[in-house]
């Protein structure tokens, strides 16, 4: 299992577009990917679930990735946070 | 009146969009129908996906629209929606249409109840895909009257699908009864430069198709069937808006550099995170003054540490890495606080105010310092004390700051330990003692408004003497100059944040005094930048060298007006 923590840098949190792309990553891999803010983790397969997390700029979120292709999945998530979410 | 969601003015003809949503049938299906209804639902999802993919091809050139459609396609596949609809059909024996309507209503309600404005506005997306699935279930498709040229689109609300399938070239403006500044309609209108007023309340019942409409997306007004005079007035406003916008745009991205290559830092005076956002749009390189009074005044009682932390954090994040100078509470004098009983005073400006209150009511002060220090983790914050009149006051304030840091450290709470500390120079004694004070702070910010009234002993609110209030008085200018010079001697940064900073007559004068940082209201930045870019430091120095030998403000302002 791989755990990763990120801080949301966009002032408005995870917008609809990046949210959609993050879900796509979640669906692409076999691994089970969970995401949590401060309460219970949710599975990374639902836009609604992700938006209901209500992650805003400055919040930290935790992801856990578990499964056969967890390394690849973790890398894809890393790229996503580096390239897509850090853009102003 | 509504929300001014996308600026600009348009004058055109009403095009009404009226939609109806299916009501619940209440039909309970029998067991044999369950698989049929499930299949109907799946078909409707499939059809909806195909429609959205087609729209996506059409929208390719517009990034905003493309993103909206992408997120809708994702929502259509959302397991939460699919599971709930399936449960309604299989367990509660609803037909597919009722099931979709119920789930959409529930999800919309869920989103509308959130406290985040952006997420609240996403309820429109859920509503939109709910409507789309419902339409496909019923097999009927909206018949849309084609838009005529110069249309102003009026509707109760506009879904992203409505706006995307619209020929935007024919749309001059939008006005809707519901919706706000972060709704899709607002985002889309802004990205296409179409004026929009949203959340107007009752609008449709007083308009018929083809009525003359004016939408003023700058003020947030909609005028139905205006008189010829009013139309003429708005045509003029329209021309002014376009000119002003072109002017702002031409200056926004260019740097504030003199034509001999000296860079000047232009910062904004702000009161909250929205101001910060606007400041960056006007080309500010940070905030030279975050007034915290407004945050205190908006509350019913003293804001808690957590409330303040969220407030500063949001500003820090909206600043996107640029510096923000947070001025600690500056009340008393002309700025009373409803829930804080300040004694009535003979001379409030010479009385219990600003840092004097903070040093006396240390709990209020510590709470604010804790919140700022904690928020400092999220950006580039600085702390500034207002109305310092002696070095002892500064030392006491810094001592309390150190105590607060120690507390946070021992509690294991994250904070910014090396946060820069500065003071306002707004009391003459501070300007006179600037050399002493400069040794103990990281920066000065010269508040010319108070400095002027304390130096000249003029209450600018007093009608009988307000003509005596004049920041161009040579006594005031000498104190400003001396403060700048002492700061430069000690290699600490210095800015001017009073009205003088936004007065274009003073721009070159202050640069001549070796000032390189100005902080002003965002809207003044382009004009000041324009002056900086048209002149050079040599001229600025000449101006100051000339003015420093003049003996009264009238001659000074006359001279300055001639030389810009």
XYZ file of C-alpha atoms in Angstrom:
652
model
C 0.000 0.000 0.000
C 1.217 3.493 -0.835
C 0.157 6.598 1.085
C 0.523 10.128 -0.209
C -0.342 13.482 1.234
C -0.928 16.672 -0.730
C -1.824 20.250 0.030
C -4.350 21.820 -2.317
C -2.720 24.970 -3.675
C -5.532 26.297 -5.843
C -7.461 28.882 -3.766
C -10.799 27.464 -4.888
C -9.965 23.847 -4.136
C -10.423 21.019 -6.614
C -12.456 22.451 -9.470
C -14.827 20.396 -11.571
C -12.311 19.873 -14.380
C -9.400 18.579 -12.284
C -11.897 16.545 -10.244
C -13.075 14.824 -13.425
C -9.490 14.074 -14.407
C -8.618 12.721 -10.985
C -11.609 10.367 -11.145
C -10.419 9.221 -14.567
C -7.078 8.250 -13.034
C -8.964 6.427 -10.302
C -10.848 4.403 -12.896
C -7.872 3.659 -15.112
C -6.028 1.516 -12.588
C -6.846 -1.823 -10.990
C -5.703 -0.617 -7.582
C -8.170 0.576 -5.004
C -7.555 4.278 -4.458
C -9.005 6.031 -1.455
C -8.967 9.705 -0.647
C -9.711 11.458 2.613
C -9.658 14.955 4.042
C -10.291 14.758 7.754
C -13.120 12.296 8.021
C -13.625 8.814 6.621
C -11.891 7.935 3.389
C -13.955 7.571 0.207
C -13.170 5.596 -2.883
C -11.800 7.655 -5.764
C -14.501 6.737 -8.264
C -17.203 9.326 -7.695
C -17.217 12.976 -8.770
C -19.941 13.670 -6.280
C -17.997 12.022 -3.503
C -14.888 13.989 -4.418
C -16.698 17.300 -4.544
C -18.457 16.553 -1.255
C -15.037 16.203 0.364
C -15.057 19.971 0.056
C -11.276 20.286 -0.137
C -10.351 23.956 -0.311
C -7.078 25.753 -0.942
C -4.636 25.046 1.894
C -6.363 21.836 2.994
C -4.296 18.711 3.081
C -5.679 15.484 1.681
C -4.443 11.940 2.066
C -4.524 9.249 -0.611
C -3.940 5.536 -0.206
C -3.343 3.291 -3.202
C -3.426 -0.474 -2.942
C -3.275 -3.148 -5.643
C -1.163 -4.742 -8.342
C -0.481 -1.548 -10.244
C -0.148 0.704 -7.217
C 3.238 2.061 -8.289
C 1.950 3.220 -11.656
C -1.212 4.604 -10.077
C 0.784 6.507 -7.452
C 2.964 7.983 -10.187
C -0.082 9.085 -12.197
C -1.507 10.752 -9.102
C 1.813 12.419 -8.369
C 1.906 13.818 -11.913
C -1.645 15.010 -11.563
C -0.941 16.966 -8.388
C 2.332 18.350 -9.768
C 1.088 19.396 -13.148
C -2.598 19.918 -12.998
C -3.409 21.072 -9.501
C -0.455 23.349 -8.908
C -1.362 25.589 -11.819
C -2.712 28.931 -10.572
C -30.868 44.569 -9.383
C -28.896 41.340 -9.470
C -25.380 40.002 -9.226
C -22.960 41.744 -11.608
C -21.526 38.482 -12.910
C -19.732 39.529 -16.076
C -18.878 43.187 -16.701
C -19.864 45.287 -19.669
C -23.012 46.749 -21.155
C -25.215 45.342 -23.855
C -28.332 46.639 -25.528
C -30.471 44.151 -27.454
C -33.690 42.170 -27.749
C -35.181 39.737 -25.239
C -34.926 36.042 -26.020
C -36.769 34.023 -23.385
C -35.897 30.471 -22.480
C -38.637 28.766 -20.486
C -38.238 25.204 -19.289
C -40.497 22.727 -17.570
C -39.346 19.835 -15.465
C -41.283 16.539 -15.207
C -43.376 16.090 -12.059
C -43.282 12.807 -10.167
C -45.804 10.295 -11.517
C -45.919 8.196 -8.350
C -46.336 5.026 -10.419
C -45.160 1.836 -8.711
C -43.904 -0.759 -11.172
C -44.401 -4.519 -10.962
C -41.547 -7.028 -10.717
C -41.493 -7.842 -14.438
C -40.976 -4.156 -15.232
C -37.872 -3.772 -13.064
C -35.411 -5.010 -15.715
C -37.219 -2.949 -18.351
C -36.940 0.262 -16.323
C -33.285 -0.480 -15.533
C -32.614 -0.901 -19.208
C -34.445 2.328 -20.008
C -32.215 4.096 -17.500
C -29.063 2.601 -19.017
C -30.211 3.596 -22.503
C -30.862 7.135 -21.330
C -27.371 7.330 -19.818
C -25.881 6.030 -23.060
C -27.828 8.524 -25.170
C -26.818 11.333 -22.804
C -23.163 10.348 -23.116
C -23.400 10.382 -26.901
C -25.010 13.814 -26.862
C -22.325 15.191 -24.585
C -19.532 13.700 -26.710
C -21.041 15.406 -29.759
C -21.272 18.719 -27.911
C -17.688 18.253 -26.774
C -16.483 18.054 -30.378
C -18.330 21.271 -31.058
C -16.901 22.977 -27.972
C -13.249 22.115 -28.624
C -12.208 25.714 -29.176
C -13.610 26.862 -25.848
C -11.743 25.491 -22.870
C -14.385 26.432 -20.289
C -17.159 24.673 -22.184
C -14.981 21.669 -22.853
C -14.234 21.324 -19.135
C -17.880 21.592 -18.175
C -18.792 18.842 -20.624
C -15.964 16.638 -19.399
C -17.201 16.946 -15.842
C -20.758 16.150 -16.964
C -19.610 13.014 -18.723
C -17.882 12.014 -15.512
C -21.020 12.722 -13.479
C -23.083 10.529 -15.795
C -20.856 7.613 -14.845
C -20.870 8.444 -11.163
C -21.465 5.298 -9.108
C -23.330 7.257 -6.429
C -25.969 8.421 -8.890
C -26.189 5.079 -10.659
C -26.445 3.095 -7.420
C -29.160 5.289 -6.007
C -31.254 5.247 -9.167
C -30.889 1.468 -9.332
C -31.954 1.145 -5.696
C -35.048 3.289 -6.283
C -36.042 1.108 -9.245
C -35.309 -2.323 -7.775
C -36.241 -1.791 -4.147
C -38.802 0.994 -4.124
C -40.304 0.017 -7.498
C -40.184 3.519 -8.932
C -40.122 3.886 -12.668
C -36.892 5.147 -14.185
C -38.124 8.714 -14.666
C -39.280 9.089 -11.067
C -36.075 7.474 -9.812
C -33.886 9.897 -11.773
C -35.945 12.891 -10.676
C -35.756 11.839 -7.017
C -32.005 11.245 -7.079
C -31.323 14.498 -8.915
C -33.440 16.455 -6.414
C -31.649 14.829 -3.523
C -28.172 15.506 -4.896
C -29.060 19.088 -5.794
C -30.280 19.664 -2.248
C -27.115 18.139 -0.856
C -24.947 20.534 -2.851
C -27.133 23.554 -2.177
C -26.639 22.974 1.531
C -22.841 23.273 1.387
C -21.200 26.385 2.748
C -18.693 26.705 -0.087
C -20.022 28.992 -2.835
C -18.166 27.205 -5.619
C -19.508 23.795 -4.641
C -22.980 25.215 -4.088
C -22.953 26.442 -7.650
C -22.160 22.881 -8.804
C -25.733 21.924 -7.937
C -26.518 23.411 -11.364
C -24.377 20.693 -12.974
C -26.262 17.952 -11.160
C -29.565 19.574 -12.120
C -28.381 19.781 -15.687
C -27.455 16.136 -16.086
C -30.625 15.111 -14.215
C -32.684 17.091 -16.750
C -30.759 15.558 -19.617
C -31.327 11.993 -18.468
C -35.001 12.753 -17.789
C -35.470 14.204 -21.260
C -33.874 11.183 -22.864
C -36.081 8.884 -20.795
C -39.131 10.670 -22.115
C -37.750 10.604 -25.605
C -38.687 14.226 -26.217
C -36.190 16.882 -27.050
C -36.317 20.524 -26.315
C -37.424 22.603 -29.219
C -35.280 25.687 -29.085
C -36.379 28.776 -30.917
C -33.343 29.835 -32.875
C -31.629 32.940 -31.586
C -32.004 36.097 -33.600
C -29.140 38.561 -33.891
C -28.466 40.866 -30.896
C -30.235 38.623 -28.420
C -30.274 39.135 -24.686
C -31.000 35.708 -23.249
C -33.416 35.754 -20.301
C -34.215 32.659 -18.258
C -35.029 31.472 -14.768
C -31.703 29.710 -14.799
C -29.400 28.550 -17.554
C -27.823 25.148 -17.472
C -24.363 24.595 -18.916
C -26.000 22.555 -21.685
C -28.246 25.489 -22.565
C -25.366 27.896 -22.908
C -23.113 25.467 -24.731
C -25.620 24.600 -27.413
C -26.280 28.292 -27.914
C -24.788 30.267 -30.781
C -22.898 32.699 -28.578
C -22.084 34.984 -31.490
C -25.687 36.077 -31.458
C -25.836 36.566 -27.690
C -25.127 40.071 -26.447
C -25.994 39.452 -22.815
C -27.480 37.187 -20.166
C -29.957 37.887 -17.383
C -31.302 35.166 -15.129
C -33.582 35.013 -12.102
C -31.308 32.722 -10.093
C -27.578 32.009 -10.049
C -24.527 33.824 -8.713
C -21.018 34.973 -9.438
C -19.447 31.495 -9.534
C -22.156 29.719 -11.550
C -21.363 28.243 -14.950
C -23.305 30.966 -16.696
C -21.104 33.535 -14.948
C -17.888 31.712 -15.825
C -18.947 31.188 -19.408
C -20.178 34.765 -19.825
C -16.890 36.093 -18.465
C -14.739 33.863 -20.635
C -16.680 34.989 -23.702
C -16.813 38.644 -22.640
C -20.596 38.647 -22.644
C -22.147 40.951 -20.022
C -24.345 39.093 -17.529
C -26.557 39.905 -14.563
C -27.632 36.864 -12.567
C -29.908 36.313 -9.600
C -32.271 39.157 -10.602
C -35.323 37.668 -8.892
C -38.662 38.029 -10.702
C -37.831 39.033 -14.228
C -39.540 36.856 -16.814
C -43.121 37.777 -16.023
C -42.591 41.404 -17.031
C -40.822 40.665 -20.310
C -42.039 39.364 -23.655
C -40.000 38.003 -26.515
C -38.437 40.845 -28.505
C -38.614 43.526 -25.805
C -35.746 46.009 -25.744
C -33.353 45.099 -22.926
C -30.253 46.706 -21.436
C -27.959 44.514 -19.371
C -25.381 46.356 -17.289
C -23.063 43.605 -16.076
C -20.811 46.112 -14.324
C -23.514 47.528 -12.035
C -25.780 44.477 -11.988
C -28.863 46.121 -13.504
C -31.355 45.035 -16.144
C -33.613 47.608 -17.808
C -36.689 46.514 -19.756
C -37.906 48.738 -22.605
C -35.740 51.773 -21.796
C -36.572 55.236 -23.125
C -34.467 56.646 -25.959
C -32.630 58.887 -23.451
C -31.694 55.986 -21.247
C -30.544 53.996 -24.267
C -28.334 56.862 -25.360
C -26.867 57.115 -21.862
C -26.011 53.408 -21.922
C -24.538 53.598 -25.410
C -22.104 56.174 -24.025
C -21.369 53.947 -21.006
C -20.721 51.082 -23.380
C -18.129 53.096 -25.307
C -16.469 54.218 -22.053
C -16.336 50.666 -20.744
C -14.682 49.324 -23.879
C -12.121 52.125 -23.885
C -11.351 51.703 -20.197
C -10.989 47.960 -20.553
C -8.566 48.270 -23.426
C -6.558 50.725 -21.352
C -6.457 48.424 -18.326
C -5.556 45.419 -20.415
C -2.714 47.241 -22.082
C -1.220 48.000 -18.661
C -2.020 44.862 -16.715
C 0.801 42.635 -17.872
C 3.488 45.227 -18.452
C 5.979 45.778 -15.623
C 6.137 48.983 -13.567
C 9.522 50.099 -14.870
C 10.704 53.607 -15.596
C 11.970 54.269 -19.093
C 15.507 54.217 -17.687
C 14.974 50.742 -16.284
C 14.206 51.204 -12.573
C 11.606 48.762 -11.268
C 8.886 49.920 -8.877
C 6.786 47.495 -6.824
C 3.080 48.284 -6.908
C 1.038 46.651 -4.132
C -2.612 46.811 -3.186
C -4.505 47.908 -0.075
C -7.077 45.209 0.637
C -9.644 44.092 3.200
C -10.272 40.427 2.310
C -9.507 37.525 -0.036
C -11.771 38.807 -2.818
C -9.907 42.119 -2.826
C -6.705 40.097 -3.096
C -7.976 38.309 -6.164
C -9.015 41.580 -7.754
C -5.640 43.130 -6.856
C -3.773 40.508 -8.890
C -6.147 41.143 -11.795
C -5.158 44.807 -11.690
C -1.497 43.842 -11.795
C -0.589 44.196 -8.091
C 2.508 42.281 -6.957
C 1.057 41.580 -3.526
C -0.763 43.457 -0.782
C 1.094 46.220 1.059
C -1.764 46.615 3.510
C -4.371 44.100 4.640
C -6.713 46.047 6.891
C -8.078 43.661 9.472
C -10.713 46.033 10.919
C -13.354 45.032 8.397
C -13.127 41.417 9.493
C -13.722 42.525 13.110
C -16.506 44.928 12.152
C -18.475 42.338 10.225
C -18.784 40.118 13.295
C -21.196 40.283 16.231
C -18.394 39.682 18.718
C -14.615 39.327 18.628
C -13.693 36.804 15.926
C -12.178 33.597 17.285
C -8.632 32.491 16.531
C -9.995 29.852 14.148
C -12.194 32.354 12.277
C -9.262 34.703 11.915
C -6.939 31.894 10.875
C -9.317 30.901 8.063
C -9.589 34.543 7.007
C -5.808 35.165 6.821
C -5.186 31.764 5.291
C -7.640 32.437 2.497
C -6.013 35.801 1.763
C -2.548 34.179 1.801
C -3.646 31.532 -0.658
C -5.416 33.989 -2.940
C -2.196 36.018 -3.025
C -0.608 33.085 -4.901
C 2.804 33.455 -3.332
C 2.993 37.253 -3.436
C 3.576 39.049 -0.110
C 0.698 40.240 2.106
C 1.302 42.717 4.926
C -1.257 42.148 7.676
C -1.866 45.193 9.844
C -2.997 44.282 13.349
C -6.270 45.696 14.650
C -6.573 49.428 14.056
C -9.773 50.554 15.789
C -10.678 53.490 18.006
C -10.512 57.063 16.760
C -12.722 57.186 13.704
C -13.225 53.410 13.595
C -15.396 52.140 16.470
C -16.275 48.481 17.007
C -19.921 47.727 17.843
C -19.387 44.998 20.450
C -16.308 46.581 22.016
C -17.188 49.308 24.472
C -14.653 52.055 23.944
C -14.873 54.961 26.363
C -16.055 58.271 24.955
C -13.062 60.545 24.642
C -12.388 64.240 24.286
C -9.763 63.588 21.597
C -10.259 60.135 20.128
C -7.439 60.563 17.598
C -5.051 61.257 20.442
C -6.565 58.572 22.600
C -7.162 54.911 23.087
C -6.693 53.360 19.640
C -4.792 50.888 17.440
C -1.635 49.406 19.019
C -2.463 51.152 22.301
C -5.583 48.988 22.619
C -3.694 45.861 21.536
C -0.991 46.372 24.162
C -3.609 47.037 26.833
C -5.990 44.182 25.902
C -3.388 41.530 25.331
C -5.812 38.682 24.916
C -7.343 40.288 21.823
C -3.853 40.996 20.487
C -2.475 37.495 21.177
C -5.437 35.848 19.492
C -4.832 37.904 16.365
C -1.082 37.244 16.369
C -1.621 33.493 16.809
C -3.991 33.416 13.838
C -1.598 35.412 11.606
C 1.424 33.301 12.580
C -0.477 30.090 11.867
C -1.804 31.345 8.530
C 1.761 32.378 7.620
C 2.423 28.726 6.803
C 0.143 29.054 3.756
C 1.813 31.993 2.066
C 4.022 35.007 2.358
C 2.549 36.982 5.277
C 4.097 39.880 7.194
C 2.928 41.506 10.414
C 2.604 45.250 10.798
C 1.791 47.260 13.936
C -0.235 50.458 13.480
C 0.301 53.798 15.219
C 3.620 53.089 16.853
C 4.738 56.330 18.564
C 7.786 55.168 20.512
C 10.379 52.430 20.467
C 9.059 51.081 23.784
C 5.678 50.337 22.239
C 7.376 48.462 19.429
C 9.499 46.448 21.858
C 6.464 45.529 23.938
C 4.538 44.425 20.829
C 7.477 42.304 19.696
C 7.792 40.795 23.155
C 4.167 39.665 23.011
C 4.773 38.306 19.511
C 7.701 36.248 20.835
C 5.581 34.910 23.690
C 2.886 33.875 21.248
C 5.469 32.090 19.093
C 6.745 30.188 22.115
C 3.203 29.146 23.027
C 2.546 27.883 19.516
C 5.871 26.069 19.504
C 5.256 24.326 22.819
C 1.730 23.395 21.699
C 3.233 21.817 18.600
C 1.127 23.979 16.255
C 2.590 24.867 12.847
C 3.370 28.556 12.321
C 5.719 30.843 10.381
C 8.579 31.487 12.849
C 10.461 34.018 10.721
C 7.520 36.178 9.749
C 8.784 39.699 8.937
C 7.686 42.430 11.355
C 7.180 46.077 10.481
C 5.462 49.235 11.619
C 3.304 51.973 10.250
C 4.980 55.356 10.236
C 1.964 57.556 10.830
C 2.747 59.446 14.022
C 5.279 62.293 13.649
C 7.339 60.992 16.575
C 7.880 57.722 14.690
C 8.994 59.593 11.560
C 11.383 61.698 13.634
C 12.775 58.604 15.387
C 12.860 56.540 12.179
C 16.597 55.848 12.517
C 16.052 54.218 15.921
C 12.983 52.280 14.872
C 14.579 51.067 11.622
C 17.106 49.040 13.633
C 14.360 46.950 15.192
C 12.005 46.147 12.309
C 12.076 44.548 8.867
C 10.054 47.241 7.124
C 8.237 50.570 7.327
C 4.957 51.474 5.770
C 4.248 55.183 5.729
C 0.596 56.007 6.350
C 0.325 59.474 4.901
C -3.280 60.101 5.945
C -2.692 59.973 9.688
C 0.824 61.343 9.390
C -0.635 64.401 7.684
C -3.343 65.050 10.227
C -1.046 64.523 13.208
C 1.732 66.662 11.734
C -0.533 69.538 10.773
C -2.863 69.110 13.784
C -5.856 68.978 11.445
C -8.871 66.755 11.829
C -9.830 66.187 8.232
C -13.370 65.340 9.254
C -13.851 68.838 10.665
C -15.677 70.934 8.052
C -14.287 74.245 9.265
C -10.624 73.373 8.884
C -10.450 70.502 6.432
C -8.880 72.758 3.798
C -5.809 72.802 6.036
C -5.406 69.068 5.577
C -2.895 68.691 2.758
C -0.412 65.821 2.366
C 1.606 68.023 -0.016
C 2.454 70.351 2.844
C 6.263 70.581 2.962
C 6.319 69.545 6.633
C 4.581 66.290 5.784
C 6.783 65.695 2.736
C 9.925 66.194 4.818
C 8.785 63.582 7.331
C 7.933 61.172 4.512
C 11.314 61.755 2.921
C 13.168 61.334 6.199
C 11.407 58.041 6.914
C 12.271 56.705 3.449
C 15.876 57.791 3.797
C 16.318 56.190 7.241
C 14.795 52.949 6.011
C 17.162 52.896 3.024
C 20.119 53.706 5.327
C 19.307 50.589 7.355
C 18.508 48.420 4.336
C 14.947 47.711 5.332
C 12.100 47.958 2.865
C 9.743 50.904 2.901
C 6.459 51.637 1.207
C 3.813 54.346 1.256
C 0.271 53.089 1.786
C -1.739 56.264 2.287
C -3.673 58.245 -0.290
C -0.478 59.917 -1.440
C 0.572 56.569 -2.978
C -2.353 56.614 -5.422
C -2.163 60.349 -6.179
C -0.514 60.495 -9.594
C 0.832 63.957 -8.787
C 2.970 62.373 -6.056
C 4.258 59.341 -7.988
C 7.432 60.917 -9.378
C 7.948 62.986 -6.247
C 8.040 59.866 -4.055
C 10.267 58.050 -6.528
C 12.604 61.034 -6.342
C 12.748 60.472 -2.577
C 14.058 56.956 -3.425
C 10.749 55.217 -2.676
C 10.427 51.973 -4.660
C 7.265 50.455 -3.161
C 3.745 51.854 -3.359
C 0.563 50.378 -1.925
C -2.831 51.643 -3.067
C -6.353 50.602 -4.009
C -6.217 48.131 -6.900
C -8.079 50.385 -9.289
C -5.368 53.064 -9.034
C -2.541 50.717 -10.025
C -2.831 51.033 -13.843
C -2.788 54.835 -13.742
C 0.211 55.007 -11.424
C 1.978 52.406 -13.539
C 1.320 54.507 -16.613
C 3.107 57.493 -15.005
C 6.068 55.336 -13.929
C 6.516 53.915 -17.418
C 6.434 57.321 -19.108
C 9.166 58.909 -16.997
C 12.615 58.269 -15.606
C 14.384 58.408 -12.252
C 16.504 61.373 -13.267
C 13.390 63.448 -13.734
C 11.916 62.120 -10.478
C 15.035 63.250 -8.596
C 14.903 66.678 -10.209
C 11.307 67.039 -9.132
C 12.068 66.188 -5.508
C 15.169 68.371 -5.473
C 13.042 71.242 -6.659
C 10.081 70.578 -4.359
C 12.203 70.153 -1.238
C 13.079 73.818 -1.420
C 9.525 75.052 -1.865
C 7.758 76.547 1.113
C 4.025 75.825 0.761
C 1.721 73.178 -0.637
C -0.049 75.307 -3.234
C 3.185 76.059 -5.056
C 4.161 72.392 -4.749
C 0.960 71.012 -6.258
C 0.989 73.661 -9.011
C 4.529 72.632 -9.881
C 3.758 68.897 -9.785
C 0.676 69.272 -11.978
C 2.823 70.995 -14.586
C 5.434 68.225 -14.564
C 3.508 65.018 -15.133
